[in-house]
């Protein structure tokens, strides 16, 4: 049961993360910032899937 965020939601989350980490990532080249933000979103999605699956298993 792996669900990925819709493109619109993913872009919205990317913008929020970029704003939250602006001071930390502003010195990075644009390409590296994009890679980092994409990795953070993917990791977040994966963590949500793991936790949701664990929740489903404990409630059954």
PDB file of N, CA, C and O in Angstrom:
ATOM      1  N   UNK A   1       0.830  -1.187   0.000  1.00  0.00           N
ATOM      2  CA  UNK A   1       0.000   0.000   0.000  1.00  0.00           C
ATOM      3  C   UNK A   1       0.873   1.247   0.000  1.00  0.00           C
ATOM      4  O   UNK A   1       1.018   1.938   0.990  1.00  0.00           O
ATOM      5  N   UNK A   2       1.492   1.516  -1.112  1.00  0.00           N
ATOM      6  CA  UNK A   2       2.315   2.709  -1.203  1.00  0.00           C
ATOM      7  C   UNK A   2       1.573   3.762  -2.004  1.00  0.00           C
ATOM      8  O   UNK A   2       1.124   3.524  -3.109  1.00  0.00           O
ATOM      9  N   UNK A   3       1.419   4.889  -1.405  1.00  0.00           N
ATOM     10  CA  UNK A   3       0.748   6.001  -2.057  1.00  0.00           C
ATOM     11  C   UNK A   3       1.735   7.136  -2.189  1.00  0.00           C
ATOM     12  O   UNK A   3       2.478   7.430  -1.265  1.00  0.00           O
ATOM     13  N   UNK A   4       1.721   7.749  -3.353  1.00  0.00           N
ATOM     14  CA  UNK A   4       2.576   8.898  -3.549  1.00  0.00           C
ATOM     15  C   UNK A   4       1.723  10.148  -3.572  1.00  0.00           C
ATOM     16  O   UNK A   4       0.547  10.111  -3.946  1.00  0.00           O
ATOM     17  N   UNK A   5       2.331  11.227  -3.153  1.00  0.00           N
ATOM     18  CA  UNK A   5       1.626  12.497  -3.166  1.00  0.00           C
ATOM     19  C   UNK A   5       1.335  12.912  -4.599  1.00  0.00           C
ATOM     20  O   UNK A   5       2.149  12.682  -5.493  1.00  0.00           O
ATOM     21  N   UNK A   6       0.207  13.516  -4.812  1.00  0.00           N
ATOM     22  CA  UNK A   6      -0.117  14.060  -6.124  1.00  0.00           C
ATOM     23  C   UNK A   6       0.902  15.144  -6.460  1.00  0.00           C
ATOM     24  O   UNK A   6       1.488  15.767  -5.572  1.00  0.00           O
ATOM     25  N   UNK A   7       1.109  15.360  -7.737  1.00  0.00           N
ATOM     26  CA  UNK A   7       2.097  16.335  -8.189  1.00  0.00           C
ATOM     27  C   UNK A   7       1.868  17.706  -7.564  1.00  0.00           C
ATOM     28  O   UNK A   7       2.812  18.351  -7.113  1.00  0.00           O
ATOM     29  N   UNK A   8       0.618  18.125  -7.489  1.00  0.00           N
ATOM     30  CA  UNK A   8       0.294  19.432  -6.899  1.00  0.00           C
ATOM     31  C   UNK A   8       0.689  19.475  -5.428  1.00  0.00           C
ATOM     32  O   UNK A   8       1.300  20.435  -4.959  1.00  0.00           O
ATOM     33  N   UNK A   9       0.359  18.413  -4.689  1.00  0.00           N
ATOM     34  CA  UNK A   9       0.698  18.358  -3.263  1.00  0.00           C
ATOM     35  C   UNK A   9       2.211  18.293  -3.062  1.00  0.00           C
ATOM     36  O   UNK A   9       2.752  18.900  -2.141  1.00  0.00           O
ATOM     37  N   UNK A  10       2.872  17.561  -3.935  1.00  0.00           N
ATOM     38  CA  UNK A  10       4.328  17.428  -3.841  1.00  0.00           C
ATOM     39  C   UNK A  10       4.998  18.786  -4.066  1.00  0.00           C
ATOM     40  O   UNK A  10       5.921  19.162  -3.347  1.00  0.00           O
ATOM     41  N   UNK A  11       4.523  19.543  -5.058  1.00  0.00           N
ATOM     42  CA  UNK A  11       5.085  20.871  -5.329  1.00  0.00           C
ATOM     43  C   UNK A  11       4.830  21.822  -4.158  1.00  0.00           C
ATOM     44  O   UNK A  11       5.690  22.610  -3.789  1.00  0.00           O
ATOM     45  N   UNK A  12       3.634  21.720  -3.582  1.00  0.00           N
ATOM     46  CA  UNK A  12       3.296  22.556  -2.431  1.00  0.00           C
ATOM     47  C   UNK A  12       4.214  22.241  -1.251  1.00  0.00           C
ATOM     48  O   UNK A  12       4.728  23.143  -0.589  1.00  0.00           O
ATOM     49  N   UNK A  13       4.434  20.968  -1.001  1.00  0.00           N
ATOM     50  CA  UNK A  13       5.327  20.560   0.085  1.00  0.00           C
ATOM     51  C   UNK A  13       6.759  21.000  -0.204  1.00  0.00           C
ATOM     52  O   UNK A  13       7.466  21.450   0.690  1.00  0.00           O
ATOM     53  N   UNK A  14       7.168  20.904  -1.461  1.00  0.00           N
ATOM     54  CA  UNK A  14       8.516  21.338  -1.847  1.00  0.00           C
ATOM     55  C   UNK A  14       8.708  22.823  -1.556  1.00  0.00           C
ATOM     56  O   UNK A  14       9.751  23.227  -1.015  1.00  0.00           O
ATOM     57  N   UNK A  15       7.721  23.630  -1.871  1.00  0.00           N
ATOM     58  CA  UNK A  15       7.809  25.068  -1.595  1.00  0.00           C
ATOM     59  C   UNK A  15       7.890  25.348  -0.098  1.00  0.00           C
ATOM     60  O   UNK A  15       8.668  26.201   0.345  1.00  0.00           O
ATOM     61  N   UNK A  16       7.093  24.629   0.671  1.00  0.00           N
ATOM     62  CA  UNK A  16       7.124  24.814   2.130  1.00  0.00           C
ATOM     63  C   UNK A  16       8.478  24.421   2.711  1.00  0.00           C
ATOM     64  O   UNK A  16       9.013  25.111   3.581  1.00  0.00           O
ATOM     65  N   UNK A  17       9.032  23.305   2.235  1.00  0.00           N
ATOM     66  CA  UNK A  17      10.345  22.877   2.720  1.00  0.00           C
ATOM     67  C   UNK A  17      11.432  23.862   2.298  1.00  0.00           C
ATOM     68  O   UNK A  17      12.345  24.167   3.078  1.00  0.00           O
ATOM     69  N   UNK A  18      11.345  24.352   1.073  1.00  0.00           N
ATOM     70  CA  UNK A  18      12.323  25.331   0.589  1.00  0.00           C
ATOM     71  C   UNK A  18      12.293  26.583   1.462  1.00  0.00           C
ATOM     72  O   UNK A  18      13.346  27.127   1.811  1.00  0.00           O
ATOM     73  N   UNK A  19      11.092  27.024   1.840  1.00  0.00           N
ATOM     74  CA  UNK A  19      10.975  28.195   2.716  1.00  0.00           C
ATOM     75  C   UNK A  19      11.503  27.895   4.115  1.00  0.00           C
ATOM     76  O   UNK A  19      12.187  28.717   4.716  1.00  0.00           O
ATOM     77  N   UNK A  20      11.197  26.712   4.626  1.00  0.00           N
ATOM     78  CA  UNK A  20      11.622  26.356   5.980  1.00  0.00           C
ATOM     79  C   UNK A  20      13.143  26.242   6.084  1.00  0.00           C
ATOM     80  O   UNK A  20      13.726  26.594   7.108  1.00  0.00           O
ATOM     81  N   UNK A  21      13.781  25.750   5.027  1.00  0.00           N
ATOM     82  CA  UNK A  21      15.230  25.537   5.052  1.00  0.00           C
ATOM     83  C   UNK A  21      15.990  26.580   4.241  1.00  0.00           C
ATOM     84  O   UNK A  21      17.155  26.377   3.910  1.00  0.00           O
ATOM     85  N   UNK A  22      15.343  27.689   3.945  1.00  0.00           N
ATOM     86  CA  UNK A  22      15.926  28.708   3.073  1.00  0.00           C
ATOM     87  C   UNK A  22      17.336  29.119   3.484  1.00  0.00           C
ATOM     88  O   UNK A  22      18.244  29.140   2.667  1.00  0.00           O
ATOM     89  N   UNK A  23      17.527  29.430   4.747  1.00  0.00           N
ATOM     90  CA  UNK A  23      18.839  29.896   5.202  1.00  0.00           C
ATOM     91  C   UNK A  23      19.904  28.810   5.089  1.00  0.00           C
ATOM     92  O   UNK A  23      21.068  29.097   4.838  1.00  0.00           O
ATOM     93  N   UNK A  24      19.500  27.560   5.268  1.00  0.00           N
ATOM     94  CA  UNK A  24      20.453  26.443   5.232  1.00  0.00           C
ATOM     95  C   UNK A  24      20.853  26.056   3.814  1.00  0.00           C
ATOM     96  O   UNK A  24      21.957  25.573   3.587  1.00  0.00           O
ATOM     97  N   UNK A  25      19.933  26.232   2.847  1.00  0.00           N
ATOM     98  CA  UNK A  25      20.202  25.737   1.500  1.00  0.00           C
ATOM     99  C   UNK A  25      20.441  26.841   0.471  1.00  0.00           C
ATOM    100  O   UNK A  25      20.742  26.554  -0.681  1.00  0.00           O
ATOM    101  N   UNK A  26      20.346  28.089   0.884  1.00  0.00           N
ATOM    102  CA  UNK A  26      20.449  29.179  -0.096  1.00  0.00           C
ATOM    103  C   UNK A  26      21.815  29.247  -0.777  1.00  0.00           C
ATOM    104  O   UNK A  26      21.906  29.689  -1.906  1.00  0.00           O
ATOM    105  N   UNK A  27      22.858  28.765  -0.153  1.00  0.00           N
ATOM    106  CA  UNK A  27      24.182  28.787  -0.762  1.00  0.00           C
ATOM    107  C   UNK A  27      24.434  27.658  -1.747  1.00  0.00           C
ATOM    108  O   UNK A  27      25.436  27.666  -2.459  1.00  0.00           O
ATOM    109  N   UNK A  28      23.531  26.707  -1.802  1.00  0.00           N
ATOM    110  CA  UNK A  28      23.691  25.568  -2.706  1.00  0.00           C
ATOM    111  C   UNK A  28      23.279  25.941  -4.128  1.00  0.00           C
ATOM    112  O   UNK A  28      22.376  26.748  -4.313  1.00  0.00           O
ATOM    113  N   UNK A  29      23.895  25.306  -5.102  1.00  0.00           N
ATOM    114  CA  UNK A  29      23.416  25.486  -6.476  1.00  0.00           C
ATOM    115  C   UNK A  29      21.973  24.981  -6.590  1.00  0.00           C
ATOM    116  O   UNK A  29      21.553  24.078  -5.860  1.00  0.00           O
ATOM    117  N   UNK A  30      21.229  25.548  -7.509  1.00  0.00           N
ATOM    118  CA  UNK A  30      19.816  25.213  -7.690  1.00  0.00           C
ATOM    119  C   UNK A  30      19.601  23.719  -7.871  1.00  0.00           C
ATOM    120  O   UNK A  30      18.680  23.145  -7.283  1.00  0.00           O
ATOM    121  N   UNK A  31      20.434  23.085  -8.667  1.00  0.00           N
ATOM    122  CA  UNK A  31      20.274  21.652  -8.927  1.00  0.00           C
ATOM    123  C   UNK A  31      20.397  20.833  -7.645  1.00  0.00           C
ATOM    124  O   UNK A  31      19.613  19.910  -7.405  1.00  0.00           O
ATOM    125  N   UNK A  32      21.358  21.179  -6.799  1.00  0.00           N
ATOM    126  CA  UNK A  32      21.527  20.458  -5.535  1.00  0.00           C
ATOM    127  C   UNK A  32      20.358  20.706  -4.587  1.00  0.00           C
ATOM    128  O   UNK A  32      19.929  19.804  -3.875  1.00  0.00           O
ATOM    129  N   UNK A  33      19.842  21.931  -4.579  1.00  0.00           N
ATOM    130  CA  UNK A  33      18.665  22.227  -3.752  1.00  0.00           C
ATOM    131  C   UNK A  33      17.480  21.371  -4.183  1.00  0.00           C
ATOM    132  O   UNK A  33      16.771  20.820  -3.348  1.00  0.00           O
ATOM    133  N   UNK A  34      17.274  21.266  -5.496  1.00  0.00           N
ATOM    134  CA  UNK A  34      16.165  20.459  -6.019  1.00  0.00           C
ATOM    135  C   UNK A  34      16.321  18.996  -5.631  1.00  0.00           C
ATOM    136  O   UNK A  34      15.360  18.343  -5.241  1.00  0.00           O
ATOM    137  N   UNK A  35      17.531  18.480  -5.736  1.00  0.00           N
ATOM    138  CA  UNK A  35      17.800  17.088  -5.368  1.00  0.00           C
ATOM    139  C   UNK A  35      17.516  16.876  -3.888  1.00  0.00           C
ATOM    140  O   UNK A  35      16.855  15.905  -3.504  1.00  0.00           O
ATOM    141  N   UNK A  36      18.000  17.774  -3.053  1.00  0.00           N
ATOM    142  CA  UNK A  36      17.798  17.654  -1.612  1.00  0.00           C
ATOM    143  C   UNK A  36      16.312  17.702  -1.256  1.00  0.00           C
ATOM    144  O   UNK A  36      15.823  16.866  -0.496  1.00  0.00           O
ATOM    145  N   UNK A  37      15.593  18.655  -1.814  1.00  0.00           N
ATOM    146  CA  UNK A  37      14.162  18.777  -1.521  1.00  0.00           C
ATOM    147  C   UNK A  37      13.402  17.552  -1.991  1.00  0.00           C
ATOM    148  O   UNK A  37      12.527  17.041  -1.276  1.00  0.00           O
ATOM    149  N   UNK A  38      13.737  17.048  -3.167  1.00  0.00           N
ATOM    150  CA  UNK A  38      13.081  15.843  -3.676  1.00  0.00           C
ATOM    151  C   UNK A  38      13.362  14.651  -2.766  1.00  0.00           C
ATOM    152  O   UNK A  38      12.456  13.869  -2.463  1.00  0.00           O
ATOM    153  N   UNK A  39      14.601  14.519  -2.317  1.00  0.00           N
ATOM    154  CA  UNK A  39      14.956  13.426  -1.398  1.00  0.00           C
ATOM    155  C   UNK A  39      14.198  13.529  -0.079  1.00  0.00           C
ATOM    156  O   UNK A  39      13.751  12.521   0.470  1.00  0.00           O
ATOM    157  N   UNK A  40      14.061  14.748   0.432  1.00  0.00           N
ATOM    158  CA  UNK A  40      13.348  14.929   1.701  1.00  0.00           C
ATOM    159  C   UNK A  40      11.876  14.561   1.556  1.00  0.00           C
ATOM    160  O   UNK A  40      11.304  13.917   2.443  1.00  0.00           O
ATOM    161  N   UNK A  41      11.263  14.928   0.444  1.00  0.00           N
ATOM    162  CA  UNK A  41       9.854  14.606   0.217  1.00  0.00           C
ATOM    163  C   UNK A  41       9.674  13.102   0.060  1.00  0.00           C
ATOM    164  O   UNK A  41       8.748  12.513   0.627  1.00  0.00           O
ATOM    165  N   UNK A  42      10.569  12.465  -0.682  1.00  0.00           N
ATOM    166  CA  UNK A  42      10.500  11.021  -0.873  1.00  0.00           C
ATOM    167  C   UNK A  42      10.664  10.293   0.456  1.00  0.00           C
ATOM    168  O   UNK A  42       9.918   9.346   0.757  1.00  0.00           O
ATOM    169  N   UNK A  43      11.609  10.735   1.276  1.00  0.00           N
ATOM    170  CA  UNK A  43      11.811  10.123   2.589  1.00  0.00           C
ATOM    171  C   UNK A  43      10.565  10.304   3.464  1.00  0.00           C
ATOM    172  O   UNK A  43      10.159   9.376   4.174  1.00  0.00           O
ATOM    173  N   UNK A  44       9.962  11.469   3.396  1.00  0.00           N
ATOM    174  CA  UNK A  44       8.749  11.738   4.160  1.00  0.00           C
ATOM    175  C   UNK A  44       7.610  10.824   3.713  1.00  0.00           C
ATOM    176  O   UNK A  44       6.904  10.238   4.543  1.00  0.00           O
ATOM    177  N   UNK A  45       7.446  10.670   2.403  1.00  0.00           N
ATOM    178  CA  UNK A  45       6.419   9.770   1.876  1.00  0.00           C
ATOM    179  C   UNK A  45       6.645   8.337   2.349  1.00  0.00           C
ATOM    180  O   UNK A  45       5.709   7.651   2.757  1.00  0.00           O
ATOM    181  N   UNK A  46       7.887   7.898   2.279  1.00  0.00           N
ATOM    182  CA  UNK A  46       8.212   6.533   2.706  1.00  0.00           C
ATOM    183  C   UNK A  46       7.931   6.329   4.184  1.00  0.00           C
ATOM    184  O   UNK A  46       7.399   5.295   4.593  1.00  0.00           O
ATOM    185  N   UNK A  47       8.272   7.301   4.995  1.00  0.00           N
ATOM    186  CA  UNK A  47       8.011   7.205   6.432  1.00  0.00           C
ATOM    187  C   UNK A  47       6.522   7.146   6.705  1.00  0.00           C
ATOM    188  O   UNK A  47       6.058   6.360   7.530  1.00  0.00           O
ATOM    189  N   UNK A  48       5.752   7.972   6.015  1.00  0.00           N
ATOM    190  CA  UNK A  48       4.297   7.939   6.176  1.00  0.00           C
ATOM    191  C   UNK A  48       3.733   6.568   5.811  1.00  0.00           C
ATOM    192  O   UNK A  48       2.869   6.043   6.516  1.00  0.00           O
ATOM    193  N   UNK A  49       4.221   5.987   4.723  1.00  0.00           N
ATOM    194  CA  UNK A  49       3.753   4.662   4.309  1.00  0.00           C
ATOM    195  C   UNK A  49       4.066   3.607   5.370  1.00  0.00           C
ATOM    196  O   UNK A  49       3.219   2.772   5.685  1.00  0.00           O
ATOM    197  N   UNK A  50       5.261   3.643   5.920  1.00  0.00           N
ATOM    198  CA  UNK A  50       5.647   2.682   6.952  1.00  0.00           C
ATOM    199  C   UNK A  50       4.757   2.834   8.182  1.00  0.00           C
ATOM    200  O   UNK A  50       4.252   1.844   8.722  1.00  0.00           O
ATOM    201  N   UNK A  51       4.565   4.056   8.622  1.00  0.00           N
ATOM    202  CA  UNK A  51       3.747   4.291   9.818  1.00  0.00           C
ATOM    203  C   UNK A  51       2.284   3.933   9.582  1.00  0.00           C
ATOM    204  O   UNK A  51       1.634   3.371  10.465  1.00  0.00           O
ATOM    205  N   UNK A  52       1.774   4.248   8.399  1.00  0.00           N
ATOM    206  CA  UNK A  52       0.391   3.882   8.083  1.00  0.00           C
ATOM    207  C   UNK A  52       0.229   2.361   8.040  1.00  0.00           C
ATOM    208  O   UNK A  52      -0.768   1.829   8.553  1.00  0.00           O
ATOM    209  N   UNK A  53       1.177   1.657   7.456  1.00  0.00           N
ATOM    210  CA  UNK A  53       1.116   0.208   7.413  1.00  0.00           C
ATOM    211  C   UNK A  53       1.194  -0.398   8.818  1.00  0.00           C
ATOM    212  O   UNK A  53       0.487  -1.351   9.142  1.00  0.00           O
ATOM    213  N   UNK A  54       2.039   0.173   9.671  1.00  0.00           N
ATOM    214  CA  UNK A  54       2.155  -0.317  11.047  1.00  0.00           C
ATOM    215  C   UNK A  54       0.847  -0.076  11.799  1.00  0.00           C
ATOM    216  O   UNK A  54       0.418  -0.923  12.581  1.00  0.00           O
ATOM    217  N   UNK A  55       0.230   1.050  11.566  1.00  0.00           N
ATOM    218  CA  UNK A  55      -1.041   1.366  12.213  1.00  0.00           C
ATOM    219  C   UNK A  55      -2.129   0.393  11.776  1.00  0.00           C
ATOM    220  O   UNK A  55      -2.917  -0.087  12.595  1.00  0.00           O
ATOM    221  N   UNK A  56      -2.168   0.118  10.494  1.00  0.00           N
ATOM    222  CA  UNK A  56      -3.165  -0.823   9.951  1.00  0.00           C
ATOM    223  C   UNK A  56      -2.972  -2.198  10.567  1.00  0.00           C
ATOM    224  O   UNK A  56      -3.930  -2.854  10.962  1.00  0.00           O
ATOM    225  N   UNK A  57      -1.738  -2.661  10.701  1.00  0.00           N
ATOM    226  CA  UNK A  57      -1.456  -3.980  11.240  1.00  0.00           C
ATOM    227  C   UNK A  57      -1.820  -4.073  12.713  1.00  0.00           C
ATOM    228  O   UNK A  57      -2.255  -5.128  13.184  1.00  0.00           O
ATOM    229  N   UNK A  58      -1.635  -2.987  13.460  1.00  0.00           N
ATOM    230  CA  UNK A  58      -1.936  -3.048  14.897  1.00  0.00           C
ATOM    231  C   UNK A  58      -3.432  -2.927  15.174  1.00  0.00           C
ATOM    232  O   UNK A  58      -3.884  -3.347  16.230  1.00  0.00           O
ATOM    233  N   UNK A  59      -4.195  -2.398  14.235  1.00  0.00           N
ATOM    234  CA  UNK A  59      -5.632  -2.259  14.452  1.00  0.00           C
ATOM    235  C   UNK A  59      -6.407  -3.488  13.955  1.00  0.00           C
ATOM    236  O   UNK A  59      -7.583  -3.616  14.242  1.00  0.00           O
ATOM    237  N   UNK A  60      -5.740  -4.358  13.227  1.00  0.00           N
ATOM    238  CA  UNK A  60      -6.417  -5.580  12.719  1.00  0.00           C
ATOM    239  C   UNK A  60      -6.222  -6.744  13.644  1.00  0.00           C
ATOM    240  O   UNK A  60      -5.472  -7.005  14.385  1.00  0.00           O
TER     241      UNK A  60
END
